[in-house]
Structure formats: C-alpha cells, structure tokens
Protein backbone atom coordinates (compact mmCIF):
# COMPACT_ATOMS: atom_id res chain seq x y z
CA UNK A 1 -29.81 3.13 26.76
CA UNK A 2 -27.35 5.73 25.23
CA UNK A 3 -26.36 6.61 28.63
CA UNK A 4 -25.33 3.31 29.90
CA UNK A 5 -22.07 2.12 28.93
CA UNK A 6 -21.79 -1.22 26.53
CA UNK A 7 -20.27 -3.83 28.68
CA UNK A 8 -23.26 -3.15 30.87
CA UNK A 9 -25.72 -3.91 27.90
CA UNK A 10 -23.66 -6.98 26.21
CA UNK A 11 -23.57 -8.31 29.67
CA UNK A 12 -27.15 -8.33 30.36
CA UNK A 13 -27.59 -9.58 26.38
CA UNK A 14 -25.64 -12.70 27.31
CA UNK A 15 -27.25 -13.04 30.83
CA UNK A 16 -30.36 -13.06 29.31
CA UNK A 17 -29.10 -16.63 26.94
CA UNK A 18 -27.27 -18.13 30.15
CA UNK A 19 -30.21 -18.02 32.33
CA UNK A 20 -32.70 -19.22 30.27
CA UNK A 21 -30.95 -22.07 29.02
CA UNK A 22 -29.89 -23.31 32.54
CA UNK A 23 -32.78 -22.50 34.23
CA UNK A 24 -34.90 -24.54 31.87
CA UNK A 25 -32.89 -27.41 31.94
CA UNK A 26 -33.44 -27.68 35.57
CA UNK A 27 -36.99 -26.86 35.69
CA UNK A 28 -37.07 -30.08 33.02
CA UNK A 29 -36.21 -32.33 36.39
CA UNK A 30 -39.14 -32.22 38.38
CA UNK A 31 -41.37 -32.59 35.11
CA UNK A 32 -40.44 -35.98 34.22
CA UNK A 33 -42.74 -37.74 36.58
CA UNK A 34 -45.36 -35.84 35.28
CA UNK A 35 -44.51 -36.09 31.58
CA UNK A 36 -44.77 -40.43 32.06
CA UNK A 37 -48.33 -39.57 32.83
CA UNK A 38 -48.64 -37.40 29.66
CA UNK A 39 -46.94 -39.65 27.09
CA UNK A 40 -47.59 -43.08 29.05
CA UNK A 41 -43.93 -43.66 29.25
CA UNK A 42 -41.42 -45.50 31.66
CA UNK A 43 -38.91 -43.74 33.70
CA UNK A 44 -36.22 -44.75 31.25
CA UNK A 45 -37.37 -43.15 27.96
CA UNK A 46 -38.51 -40.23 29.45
CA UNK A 47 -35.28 -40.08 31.27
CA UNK A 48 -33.92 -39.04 27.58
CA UNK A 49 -35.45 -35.47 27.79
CA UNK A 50 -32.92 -34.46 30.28
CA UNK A 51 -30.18 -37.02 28.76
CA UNK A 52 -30.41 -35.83 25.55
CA UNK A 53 -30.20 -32.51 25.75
CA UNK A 54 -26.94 -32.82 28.67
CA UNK A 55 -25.51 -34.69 25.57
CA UNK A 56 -26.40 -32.86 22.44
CA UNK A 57 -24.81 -29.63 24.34
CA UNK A 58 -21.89 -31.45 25.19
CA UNK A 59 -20.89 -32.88 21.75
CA UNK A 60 -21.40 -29.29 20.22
CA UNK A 61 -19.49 -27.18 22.92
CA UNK A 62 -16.03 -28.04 21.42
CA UNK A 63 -16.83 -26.87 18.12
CA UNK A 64 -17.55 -23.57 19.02
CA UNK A 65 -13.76 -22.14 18.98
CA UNK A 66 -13.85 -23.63 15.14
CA UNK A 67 -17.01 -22.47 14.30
CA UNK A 68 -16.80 -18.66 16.24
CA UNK A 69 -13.82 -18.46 14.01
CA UNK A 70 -15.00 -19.23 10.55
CA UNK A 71 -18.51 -17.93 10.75
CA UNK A 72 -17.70 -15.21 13.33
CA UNK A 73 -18.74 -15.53 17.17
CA UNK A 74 -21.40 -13.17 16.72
CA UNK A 75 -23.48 -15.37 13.65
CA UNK A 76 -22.58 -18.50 16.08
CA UNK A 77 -24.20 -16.96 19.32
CA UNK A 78 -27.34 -15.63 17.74
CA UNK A 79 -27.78 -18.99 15.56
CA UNK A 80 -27.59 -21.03 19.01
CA UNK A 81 -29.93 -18.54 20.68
CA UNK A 82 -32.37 -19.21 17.72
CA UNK A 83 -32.21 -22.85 17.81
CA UNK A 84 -32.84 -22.69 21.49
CA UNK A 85 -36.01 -20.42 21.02
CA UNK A 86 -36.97 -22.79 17.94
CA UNK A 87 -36.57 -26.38 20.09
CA UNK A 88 -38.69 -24.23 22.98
CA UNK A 89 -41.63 -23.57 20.63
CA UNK A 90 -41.61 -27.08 18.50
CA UNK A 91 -41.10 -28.60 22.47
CA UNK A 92 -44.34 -27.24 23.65
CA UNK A 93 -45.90 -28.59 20.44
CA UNK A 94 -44.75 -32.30 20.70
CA UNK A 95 -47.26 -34.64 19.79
CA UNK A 96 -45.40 -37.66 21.27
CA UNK A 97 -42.44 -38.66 23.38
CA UNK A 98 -39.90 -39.19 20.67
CA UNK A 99 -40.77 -35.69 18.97
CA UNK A 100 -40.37 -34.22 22.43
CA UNK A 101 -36.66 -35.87 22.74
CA UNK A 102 -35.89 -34.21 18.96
CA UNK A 103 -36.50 -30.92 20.09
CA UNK A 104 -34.78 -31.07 23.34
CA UNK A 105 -32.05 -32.25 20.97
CA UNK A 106 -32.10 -28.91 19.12
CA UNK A 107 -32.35 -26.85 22.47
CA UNK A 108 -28.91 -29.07 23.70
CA UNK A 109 -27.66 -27.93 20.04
CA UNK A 110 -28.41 -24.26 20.90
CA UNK A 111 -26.90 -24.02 23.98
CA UNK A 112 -23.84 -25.96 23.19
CA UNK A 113 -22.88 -22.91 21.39
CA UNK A 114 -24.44 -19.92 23.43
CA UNK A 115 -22.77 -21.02 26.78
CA UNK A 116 -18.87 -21.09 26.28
CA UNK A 117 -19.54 -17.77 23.60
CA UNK A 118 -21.33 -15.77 26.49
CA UNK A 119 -17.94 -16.01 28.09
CA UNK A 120 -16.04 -14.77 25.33
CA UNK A 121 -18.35 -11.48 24.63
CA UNK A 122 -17.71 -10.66 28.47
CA UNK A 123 -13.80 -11.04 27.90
CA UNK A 124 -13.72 -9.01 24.78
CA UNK A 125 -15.45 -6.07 26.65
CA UNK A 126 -14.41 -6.20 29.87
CA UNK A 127 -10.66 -5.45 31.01
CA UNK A 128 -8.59 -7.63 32.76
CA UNK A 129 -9.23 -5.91 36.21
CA UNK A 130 -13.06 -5.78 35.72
CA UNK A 131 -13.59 -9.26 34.22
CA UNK A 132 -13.70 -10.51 38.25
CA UNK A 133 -16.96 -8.59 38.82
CA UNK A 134 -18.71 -9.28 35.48
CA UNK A 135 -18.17 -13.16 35.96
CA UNK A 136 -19.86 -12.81 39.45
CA UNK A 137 -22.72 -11.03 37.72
CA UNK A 138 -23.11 -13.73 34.79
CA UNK A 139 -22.52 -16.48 37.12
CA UNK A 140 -25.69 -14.90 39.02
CA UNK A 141 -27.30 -16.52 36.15
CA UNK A 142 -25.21 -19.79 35.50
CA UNK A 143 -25.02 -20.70 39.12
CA UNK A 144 -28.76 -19.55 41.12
CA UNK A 145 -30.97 -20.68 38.10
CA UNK A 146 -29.82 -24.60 39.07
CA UNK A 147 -31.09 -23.70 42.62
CA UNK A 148 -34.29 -22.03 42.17
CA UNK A 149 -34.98 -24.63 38.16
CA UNK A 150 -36.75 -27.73 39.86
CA UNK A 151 -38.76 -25.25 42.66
CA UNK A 152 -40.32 -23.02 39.46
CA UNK A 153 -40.79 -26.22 37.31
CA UNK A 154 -42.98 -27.97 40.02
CA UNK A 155 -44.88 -25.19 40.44
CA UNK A 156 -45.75 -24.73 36.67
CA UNK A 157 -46.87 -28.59 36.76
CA UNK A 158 -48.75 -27.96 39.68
CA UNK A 159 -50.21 -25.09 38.81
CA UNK A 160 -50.16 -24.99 34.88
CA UNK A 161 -49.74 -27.36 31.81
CA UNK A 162 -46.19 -29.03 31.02
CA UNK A 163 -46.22 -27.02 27.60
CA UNK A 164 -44.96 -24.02 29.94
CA UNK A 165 -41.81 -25.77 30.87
CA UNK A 166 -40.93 -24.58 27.05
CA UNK A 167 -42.96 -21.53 26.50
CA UNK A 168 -41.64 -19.69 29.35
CA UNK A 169 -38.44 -19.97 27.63
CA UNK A 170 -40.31 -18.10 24.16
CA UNK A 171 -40.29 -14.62 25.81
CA UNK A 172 -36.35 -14.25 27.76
CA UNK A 173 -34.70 -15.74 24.59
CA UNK A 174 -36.32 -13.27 21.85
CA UNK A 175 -35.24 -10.46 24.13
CA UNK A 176 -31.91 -11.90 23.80
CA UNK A 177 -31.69 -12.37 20.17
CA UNK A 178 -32.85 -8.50 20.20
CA UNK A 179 -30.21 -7.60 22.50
CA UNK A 180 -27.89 -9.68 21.13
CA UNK A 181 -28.07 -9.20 17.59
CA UNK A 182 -27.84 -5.27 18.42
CA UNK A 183 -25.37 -4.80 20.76
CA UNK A 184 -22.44 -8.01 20.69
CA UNK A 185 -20.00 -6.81 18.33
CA UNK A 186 -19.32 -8.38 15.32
CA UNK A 187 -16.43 -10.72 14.48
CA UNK A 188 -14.05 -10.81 11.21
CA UNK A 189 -14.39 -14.50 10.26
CA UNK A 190 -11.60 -16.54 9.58
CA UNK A 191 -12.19 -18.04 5.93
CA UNK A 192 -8.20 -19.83 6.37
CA UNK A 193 -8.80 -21.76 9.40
CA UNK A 194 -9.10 -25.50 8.32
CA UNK A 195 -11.57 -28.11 10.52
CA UNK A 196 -10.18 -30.83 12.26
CA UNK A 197 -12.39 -33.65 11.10
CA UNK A 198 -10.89 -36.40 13.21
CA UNK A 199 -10.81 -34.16 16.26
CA UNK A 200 -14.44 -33.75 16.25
CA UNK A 201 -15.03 -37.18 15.84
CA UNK A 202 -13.00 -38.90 18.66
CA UNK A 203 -14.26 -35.70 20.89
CA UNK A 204 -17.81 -36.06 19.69
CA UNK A 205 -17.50 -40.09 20.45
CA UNK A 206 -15.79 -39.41 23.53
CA UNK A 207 -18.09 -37.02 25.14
CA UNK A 208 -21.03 -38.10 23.82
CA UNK A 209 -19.96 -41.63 24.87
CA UNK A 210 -19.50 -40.78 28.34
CA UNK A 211 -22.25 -38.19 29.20
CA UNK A 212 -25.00 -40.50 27.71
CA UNK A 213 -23.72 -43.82 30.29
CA UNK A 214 -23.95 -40.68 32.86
CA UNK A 215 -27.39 -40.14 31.83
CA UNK A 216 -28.44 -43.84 31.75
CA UNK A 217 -26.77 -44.57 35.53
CA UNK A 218 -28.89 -43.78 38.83
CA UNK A 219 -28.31 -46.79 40.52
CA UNK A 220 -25.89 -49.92 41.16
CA UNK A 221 -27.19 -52.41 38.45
CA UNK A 222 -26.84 -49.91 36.11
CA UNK A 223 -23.09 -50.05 36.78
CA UNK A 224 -22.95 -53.09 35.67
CA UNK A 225 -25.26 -53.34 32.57
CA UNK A 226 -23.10 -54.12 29.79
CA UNK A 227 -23.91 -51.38 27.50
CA UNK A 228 -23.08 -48.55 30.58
CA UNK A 229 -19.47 -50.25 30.99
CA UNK A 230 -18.96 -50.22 27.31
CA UNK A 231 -20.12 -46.41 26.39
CA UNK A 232 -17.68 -45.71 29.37
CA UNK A 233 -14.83 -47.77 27.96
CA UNK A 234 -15.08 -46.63 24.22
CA UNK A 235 -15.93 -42.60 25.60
CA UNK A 236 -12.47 -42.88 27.54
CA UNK A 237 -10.81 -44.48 24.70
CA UNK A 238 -12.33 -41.92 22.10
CA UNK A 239 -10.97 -39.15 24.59
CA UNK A 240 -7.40 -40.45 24.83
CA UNK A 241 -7.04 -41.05 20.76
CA UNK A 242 -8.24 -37.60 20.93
CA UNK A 243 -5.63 -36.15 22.55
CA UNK A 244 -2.87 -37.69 21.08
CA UNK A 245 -4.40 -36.51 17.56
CA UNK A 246 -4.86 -33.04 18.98
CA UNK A 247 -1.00 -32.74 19.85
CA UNK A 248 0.09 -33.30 16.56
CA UNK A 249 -2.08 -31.02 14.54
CA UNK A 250 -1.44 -27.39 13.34
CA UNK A 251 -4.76 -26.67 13.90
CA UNK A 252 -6.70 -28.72 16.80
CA UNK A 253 -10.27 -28.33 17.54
CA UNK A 254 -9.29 -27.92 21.10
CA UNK A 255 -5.58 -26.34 21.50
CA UNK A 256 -4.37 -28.70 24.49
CA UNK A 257 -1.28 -26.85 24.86
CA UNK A 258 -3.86 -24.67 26.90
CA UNK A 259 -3.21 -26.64 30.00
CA UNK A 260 0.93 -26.16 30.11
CA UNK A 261 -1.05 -23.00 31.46
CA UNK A 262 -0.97 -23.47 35.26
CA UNK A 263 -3.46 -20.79 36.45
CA UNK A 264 -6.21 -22.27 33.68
CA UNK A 265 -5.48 -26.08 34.65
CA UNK A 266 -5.76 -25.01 38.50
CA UNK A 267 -8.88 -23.10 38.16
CA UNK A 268 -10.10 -26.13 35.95
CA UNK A 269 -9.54 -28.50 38.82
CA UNK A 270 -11.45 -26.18 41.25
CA UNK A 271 -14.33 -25.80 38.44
CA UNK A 272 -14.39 -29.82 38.48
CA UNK A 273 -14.76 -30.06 42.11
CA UNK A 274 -17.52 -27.34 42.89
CA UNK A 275 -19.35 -28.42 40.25
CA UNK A 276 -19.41 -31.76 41.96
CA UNK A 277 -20.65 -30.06 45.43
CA UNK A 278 -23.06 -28.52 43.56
CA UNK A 279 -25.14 -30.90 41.50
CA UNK A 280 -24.25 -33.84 44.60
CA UNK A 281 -26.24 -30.83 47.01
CA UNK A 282 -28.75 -30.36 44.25
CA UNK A 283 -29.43 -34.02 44.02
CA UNK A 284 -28.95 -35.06 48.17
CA UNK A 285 -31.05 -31.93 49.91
CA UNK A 286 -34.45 -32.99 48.39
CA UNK A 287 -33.70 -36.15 49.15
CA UNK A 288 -33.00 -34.87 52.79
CA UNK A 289 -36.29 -32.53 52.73
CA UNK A 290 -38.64 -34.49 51.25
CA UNK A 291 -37.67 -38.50 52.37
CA UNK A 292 -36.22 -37.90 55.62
CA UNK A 293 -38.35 -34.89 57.13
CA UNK A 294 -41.35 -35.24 55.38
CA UNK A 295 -41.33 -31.70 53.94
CA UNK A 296 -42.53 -30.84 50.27
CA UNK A 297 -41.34 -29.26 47.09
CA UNK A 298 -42.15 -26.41 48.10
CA UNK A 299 -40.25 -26.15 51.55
CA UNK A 300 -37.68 -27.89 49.50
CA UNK A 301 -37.50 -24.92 46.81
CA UNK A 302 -37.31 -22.50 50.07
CA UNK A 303 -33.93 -24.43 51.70
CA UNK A 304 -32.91 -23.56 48.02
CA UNK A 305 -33.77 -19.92 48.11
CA UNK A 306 -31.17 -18.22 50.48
CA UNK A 307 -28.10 -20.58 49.16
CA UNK A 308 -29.50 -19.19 45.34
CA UNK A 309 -29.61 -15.56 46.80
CA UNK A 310 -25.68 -15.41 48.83
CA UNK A 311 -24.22 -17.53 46.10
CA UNK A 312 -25.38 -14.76 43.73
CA UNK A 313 -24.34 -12.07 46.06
CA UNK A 314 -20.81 -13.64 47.18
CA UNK A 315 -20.19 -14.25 43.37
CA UNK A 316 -20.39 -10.48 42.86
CA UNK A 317 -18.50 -9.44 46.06
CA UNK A 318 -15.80 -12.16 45.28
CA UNK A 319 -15.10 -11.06 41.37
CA UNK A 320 -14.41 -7.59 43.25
CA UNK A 321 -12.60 -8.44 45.73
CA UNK A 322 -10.34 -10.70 42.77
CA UNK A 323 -10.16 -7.23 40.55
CA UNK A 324 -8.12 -5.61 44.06
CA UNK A 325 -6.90 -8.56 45.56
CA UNK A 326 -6.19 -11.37 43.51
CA UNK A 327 -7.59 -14.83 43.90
CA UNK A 328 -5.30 -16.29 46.53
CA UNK A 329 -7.73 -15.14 49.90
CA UNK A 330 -11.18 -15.60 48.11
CA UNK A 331 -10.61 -18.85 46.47
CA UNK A 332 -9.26 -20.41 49.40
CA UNK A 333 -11.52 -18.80 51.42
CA UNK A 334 -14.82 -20.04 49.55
CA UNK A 335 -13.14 -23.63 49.54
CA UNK A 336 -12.91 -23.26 53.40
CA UNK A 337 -16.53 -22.36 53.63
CA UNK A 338 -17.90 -24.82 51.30
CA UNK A 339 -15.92 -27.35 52.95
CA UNK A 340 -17.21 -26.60 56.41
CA UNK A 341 -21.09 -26.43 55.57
CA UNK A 342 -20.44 -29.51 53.61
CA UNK A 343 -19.42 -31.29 56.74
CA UNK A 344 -21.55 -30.03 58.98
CA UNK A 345 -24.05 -31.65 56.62
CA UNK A 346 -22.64 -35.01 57.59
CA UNK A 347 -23.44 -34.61 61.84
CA UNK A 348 -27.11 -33.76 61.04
CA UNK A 349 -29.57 -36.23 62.91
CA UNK A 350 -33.53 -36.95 62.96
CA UNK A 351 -33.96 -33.83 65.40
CA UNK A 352 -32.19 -31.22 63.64
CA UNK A 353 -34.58 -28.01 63.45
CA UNK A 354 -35.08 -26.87 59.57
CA UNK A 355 -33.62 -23.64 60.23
CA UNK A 356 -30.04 -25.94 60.49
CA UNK A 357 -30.37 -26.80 56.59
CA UNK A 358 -31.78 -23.65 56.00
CA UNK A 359 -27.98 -22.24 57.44
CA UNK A 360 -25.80 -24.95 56.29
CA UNK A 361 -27.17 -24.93 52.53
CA UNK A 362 -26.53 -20.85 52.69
CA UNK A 363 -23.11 -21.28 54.37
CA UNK A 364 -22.68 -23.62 50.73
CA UNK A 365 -24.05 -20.33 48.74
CA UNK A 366 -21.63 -18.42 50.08
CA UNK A 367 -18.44 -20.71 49.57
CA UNK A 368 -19.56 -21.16 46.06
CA UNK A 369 -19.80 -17.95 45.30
CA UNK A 370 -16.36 -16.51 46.47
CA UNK A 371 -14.61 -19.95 44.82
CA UNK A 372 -16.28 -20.77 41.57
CA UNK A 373 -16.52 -17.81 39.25
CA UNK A 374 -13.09 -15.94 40.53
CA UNK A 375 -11.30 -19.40 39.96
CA UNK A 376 -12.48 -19.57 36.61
CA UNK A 377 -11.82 -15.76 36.00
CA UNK A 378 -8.78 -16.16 36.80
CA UNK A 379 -8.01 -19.14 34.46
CA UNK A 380 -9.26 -17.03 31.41
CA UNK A 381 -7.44 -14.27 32.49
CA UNK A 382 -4.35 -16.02 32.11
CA UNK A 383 -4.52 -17.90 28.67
CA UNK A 384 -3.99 -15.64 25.74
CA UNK A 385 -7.12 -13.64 24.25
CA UNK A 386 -6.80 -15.43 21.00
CA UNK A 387 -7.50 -18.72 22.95
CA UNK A 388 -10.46 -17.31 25.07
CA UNK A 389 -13.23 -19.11 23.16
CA UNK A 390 -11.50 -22.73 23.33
CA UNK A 391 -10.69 -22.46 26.80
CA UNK A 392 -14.41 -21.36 27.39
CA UNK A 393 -15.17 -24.08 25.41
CA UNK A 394 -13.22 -26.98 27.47
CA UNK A 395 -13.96 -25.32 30.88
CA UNK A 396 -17.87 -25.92 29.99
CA UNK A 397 -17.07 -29.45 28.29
CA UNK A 398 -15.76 -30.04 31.60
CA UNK A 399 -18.05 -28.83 34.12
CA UNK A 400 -20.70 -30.53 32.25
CA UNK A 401 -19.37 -33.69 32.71
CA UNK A 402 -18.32 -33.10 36.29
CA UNK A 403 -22.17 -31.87 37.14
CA UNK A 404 -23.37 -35.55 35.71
CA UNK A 405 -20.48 -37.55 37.21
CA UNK A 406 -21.05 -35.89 40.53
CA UNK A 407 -25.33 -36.63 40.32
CA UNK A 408 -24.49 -39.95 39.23
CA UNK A 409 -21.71 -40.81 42.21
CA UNK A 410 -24.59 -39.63 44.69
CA UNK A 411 -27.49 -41.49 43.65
CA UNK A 412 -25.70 -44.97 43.65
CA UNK A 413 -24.34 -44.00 46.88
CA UNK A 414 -27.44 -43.12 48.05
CA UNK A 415 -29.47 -46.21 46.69
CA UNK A 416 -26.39 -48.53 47.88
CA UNK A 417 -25.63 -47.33 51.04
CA UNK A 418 -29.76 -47.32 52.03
CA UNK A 419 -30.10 -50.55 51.34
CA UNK A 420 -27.27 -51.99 53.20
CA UNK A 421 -27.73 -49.83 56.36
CA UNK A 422 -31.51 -50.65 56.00
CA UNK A 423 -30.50 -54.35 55.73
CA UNK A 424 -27.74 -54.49 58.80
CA UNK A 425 -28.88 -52.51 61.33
CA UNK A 426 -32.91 -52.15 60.93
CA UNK A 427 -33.33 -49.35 60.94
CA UNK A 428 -36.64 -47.59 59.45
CA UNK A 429 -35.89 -45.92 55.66
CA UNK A 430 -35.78 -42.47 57.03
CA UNK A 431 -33.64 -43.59 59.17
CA UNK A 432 -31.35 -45.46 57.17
CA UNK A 433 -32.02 -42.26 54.13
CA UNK A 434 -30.63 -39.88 56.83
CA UNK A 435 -27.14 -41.60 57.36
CA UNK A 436 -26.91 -42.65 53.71
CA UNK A 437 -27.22 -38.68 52.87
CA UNK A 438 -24.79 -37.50 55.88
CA UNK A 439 -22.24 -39.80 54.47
CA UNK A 440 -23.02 -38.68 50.62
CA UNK A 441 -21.89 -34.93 52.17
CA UNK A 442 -19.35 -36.27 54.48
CA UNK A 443 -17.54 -37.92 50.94
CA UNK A 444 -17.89 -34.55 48.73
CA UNK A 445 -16.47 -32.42 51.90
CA UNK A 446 -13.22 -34.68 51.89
CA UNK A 447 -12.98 -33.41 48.10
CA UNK A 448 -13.38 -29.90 49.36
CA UNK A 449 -10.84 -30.19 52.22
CA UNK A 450 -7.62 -31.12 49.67
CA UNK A 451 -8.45 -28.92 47.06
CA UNK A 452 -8.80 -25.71 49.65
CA UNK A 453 -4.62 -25.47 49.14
CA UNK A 454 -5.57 -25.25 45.32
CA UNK A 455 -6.78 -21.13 45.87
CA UNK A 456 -3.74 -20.24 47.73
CA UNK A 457 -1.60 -22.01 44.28
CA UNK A 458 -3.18 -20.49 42.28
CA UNK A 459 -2.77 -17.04 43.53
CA UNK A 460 1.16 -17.95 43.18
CA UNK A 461 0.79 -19.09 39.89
CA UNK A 462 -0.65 -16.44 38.94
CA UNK A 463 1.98 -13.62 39.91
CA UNK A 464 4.69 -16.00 38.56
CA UNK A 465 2.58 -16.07 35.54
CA UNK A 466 2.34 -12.15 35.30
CA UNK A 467 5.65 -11.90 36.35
CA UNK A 468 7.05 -13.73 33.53
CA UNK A 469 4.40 -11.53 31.27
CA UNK A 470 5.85 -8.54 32.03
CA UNK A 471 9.46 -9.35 31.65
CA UNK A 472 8.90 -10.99 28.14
C-alpha cells in the first residue's frame, strides 16, 4: 500500500461506500414482488422499502455541510457508513414488514450522509486539474451500479433468499469503514458554527414532503388522490419559506448564494436533466424488453450491461479529457449523443432486431458518461473549497429528486398513454406498450436537445469565471 499514492487509496475508500449504497438500493426494485409473498403484503406498503429509504436519505443530505463541520467530515462519513452496515444486518433480520421499513430507514439515514461527503474527500485530495478523472472513476460507481442493481437483485431472489439483498451489503461496507477510518483525513471541527433550526425544518418538510408523493405516484389516479396533491403543495411551500429564511441568515444550512455561481447552477441544470434520462431509461427499457418483446430479466440485465460498461469507461475518458480540455466539447458532446440514442429510441417498431437496443442503450452509456460527471466537476470546481460539502450536498438533494420525478413522469405516461392508444386505435397491448414507450423516449430526448447548448455555456462561464479569479 505504501507505494501507492493516497488519493488513489481515499478514492477507492469512498468508492467502496458509493457503490454499495446505490447498488443496493437498486437491487431493492426487483425484490418487492417477491417480498409481498414473504410478508403477505400489498404493493403499496411494500412500496415503502424503496420510498422510505429515497426519503430518509433525502431529508438528511442537507445536514451534512452542518454536521461535517461541527463533528468533522471524517466522524460524519464513518458514522453514515456504520449506520448503513447496521440497517443491512438488522434488514436481513426483519421479522415483519414494518421492522423491515425501520431499517431501510436507518440505511436512507446512512447514506444521506456518506454520498455528498464521498465528494468532498475526492476534492480535498485531488487538484483542480485531476478532480475531472477521479469523478469519472467514482461515478463508475454512482452511475453503472443503477444499471447492473435490479439484474443482480433478481438473480439473488431467483437463486437465493431475500435476506441477501442486505447481507451482500455486510462485507463491501466493513471494508470501507476499514479503509475509511484509516486513510480519509481527519477534519478540525468547528465547535462556533451555530445550527439553523428553522432551515432544517422547512428543508426537511419540503423534501421529505415532495419525495414521499414521488414515492406514492406510479399512475394517473394517484395524481389526483388528495393526500399526493397536498404533500406536493405543502413540500413546495416548505421549499420556498425555506429559501427566503436561508437568505437572511448568517449561517444557512444550505448557503444559496451558491447559485449566483454560474458554472455550479449550469452544471446543476445538466445534473437535473441526465438524471431524468437516466432513471426514465431505467424505468422504460424493461418495460420495452420484457412487455413488448417478450424477453426476461435476464436478457433485460444484458441490454443493461454494455450501456453500464461505456458509461463507466466514457466517464473516465471524459474527466480526462475535462483536466486538458475543459468542459465545453465533452459536455456538449455527451448531450449530443444522449440526445440522439434517445431519439432513435422513439422510431423503434415490433421488428426491430435486439441487437438495435442493445446499440441504442450503449450509444446512452456513452453520452452519459462524457456529460454527467465532467458537468458536475466542473460545478465544484468553481464554488469555493470552503463551500464544497454544501454544494455536494444540494447537487445530491437535487439529483435525488430529479431521479424520482423523472420515474414518476414515465410511469403515468406509460400507464396513460397505453390505455388510450389501446382504447382508440385497437391495437393489441404490445402493441399499444411499444408506441406508449417510443413516445416516453421521444419526450426525454426533446429535454436533451435544448439543454445540449448548456455544455458549450458552461465552458464560457467557466473561463469568465477563472478569468475574473485570476485578476482578483
């Protein structure tokens, strides 16, 4: 170990944290089925052990900036990690459903705090003009472990108990608190820093608010059900008082001035919008696979595979080519790319041959992986270091709730637009699945076409920004 250099080692320590947590999230998704049988449930209240834990780690991500800094980043990272490991072990000992939801709970708790910190270890040992390829290597982890989750958690269920779901988790996450708790350096706390207490509570309300209606909507009825439309209405309303308190404080939970930052709002924006690509492919291919072609999990874990693979790779390449270059050519590039396997998505008929997905979904992988970690690189990059863990902290904040929003856009789509092609035109329900899918990917390309200018802007933005650096 002597002989390879630190960065390397708190890099892999933090890898370790990221891809466990996300990857066991998404392997949660194909298990729910499964665990109705197990706890003779309905869809709805088992439904909580993925809603719970996408709102438990939303609430706590904006308290990490406050927390890092008055009980030091290191203490916060390892106590996350812990509580992840602990929720893993307890969650493979449930005894019923509502025990099971608790300790997803304290999982959600965990990684609330490990995912916006694992940013800010890479910052504080990586320079400026090598942060671009250690973001494509940790968002190996954050971005291919949502790909290959629901393929690795079908398998266990096929092949295993649902108790493994959790206990796989055991093994990756002690190595992590090993690494961890060696190797991250340790932070001076901050014993003067005061806590805004009514920050946390319209951000808590607010986020909270709005990720559980996200997690309670998957089709149009539950649009209108009272309680959705008023979780929505009092999470927006939460968020708004929020921000107005936040501007007048000394000391804000979350520093809003942040986004007077152009390169950091920008990258935000193009954060927001892949993440929506993302999780709407995630949800629409096996929908595509399975319902329309009559293909399995399995086949539908393998369209997966070479998207997982060149988003990993392009991630890399693209955080190098943004330590040389800049991110004006590879953030608009990715965009471009995205955007065109998106839409080529929407032509696809009955008789398209498998290989098509197959080099559509990797033509995705690819865009994503030159746009979505150099974007956000670059965003860091330009906010000041003292501000690094509250900008990690609101650029996860937000991507969580743009991964739910954009899930929950296509699966009403989906269910609406079925039923009234189904219902005008007769056609059969592959049939009317197929065109309901095409135009789900035809609606999040149209996202990706205006926001390709956004790479080449915020290249610009970003020399003004230096250039204004260097002559202050």
């Amino acid at each position: 170990m002597a002989k390879i250099p630190h960065k390397w080692i708190v890099l892999f320590a933090v890898l370790l944290g990221t891809f466990t947590i996300i990857l066991n999230n998404s392997m949660l998704n194909p298990g729910v089925p499964h665990l109705m049988d197990v706890f003779d449930a309905d869809a709805v209240a088992t439904g909580w052990v993925i809603t719970i834990f996408m709102v438990t780690m939303g609430i706590t991500m904006p308290l990490t900036g406050y927390l890092g800094d008055k009980f030091g980043k290191k203490n916060l990272y390892l106590f996350g990690l812990l509580l992840f490991v602990l929720g893993s072990i307890l969650g493979s000992m449930s005894w019923n459903l509502s025990s099971l939801i608790l300790f997803r709970g304290l999982q959600g708790i965990g990684g609330g705090f490990i995912m916006p910190l694992s940013l800010v270890f890479l910052f504080e040992v990586f320079e400026k003009r090598e942060r671009g390829m250690a973001m494509g290597i940790w968002g190996i982890a954050a971005m291919m472990a949502p790909t290959i989750g629901p393929t690795l958690g079908g398998v266990i269920i096929e092949l295993g108990t649902w108790q493994w779901l959790f206990l796989c988790n055991v093994p990756t996450g002690v190595l992590g608190l090993i690494f961890s708790s060696i190797y991250l350096k340790k932070s001076k706390p901050n014993k003067n820093i005061t806590f805004d207490g009514s920050g946390f509570v319209t951000v808590t309300i607010g986020v909270g608010s709005v990720l559980f209606a996200l997690g309670r909507i998957s089709e149009l009825a539950h649009l209108t059900n009272p309680v959705n439309i008023s979780l929505i209405v009092i999470g927006f309303a939460a968020l708004a008082l929020f921000v107005k308190i936040e501007n007048g404080k000394e000391q804000p939970l979350l520093d809003l001035s942040i986004f007077k930052i152009k390169p950091y709002t920008i990258s935000i924006w193009i954060g927001i919008v892949s993440s929506i690509s993302l999780f709407g492919g995630i949800f629409l291919i096996p929908l595509l696979v399975q319902n329309v072609y009559g293909y399995g999990a399995i086949m539908t874990g393998l369209v997966f595979l070479p998207s997982a693979l060149l988003m990993g790779l392009c991630m890399t390449i693209g955080g190098r080519i943004l330590d040389k270059r800049g991110p004006s050519g590879v953030v608009t590039a990715g965009l471009a790319l995205s955007f065109t396997g998106t839409i080529m998505f929407g032509f696809i008929s009955m008789e398209t041959a498998l290989w098509v997905l197959f080099a559509l979904n990797a033509l995705r992988g690819i865009g994503m992986g030159f746009s979505m970690m150099p974007s956000t690189t670059t965003g860091m990059n330009a906010i000041p270091e003292q501000m690094i863990s509250r900008g990690s902290a609101m650029n996860n904040v937000l991507r969580q709730m743009s991964s739910a929003l954009g899930i929950v856009f296509m699966s009403v789509y989906f269910e609406v637009r079925r039923a009234q092609v189904m219902g005008a035109n007769g056609m059969s329900l592959e049939e009317a699945s197929l065109k309901a899918i095409t135009e789900g990917f035809i609606v999040i390309s149209v996202l990706l076409l205006v926001s390709i200018p956004a790479g080449w802007v915020l290249g610009r933005e970003v020399k003004k920004h230096d250039a204004r650096e260097k002559s202050a």
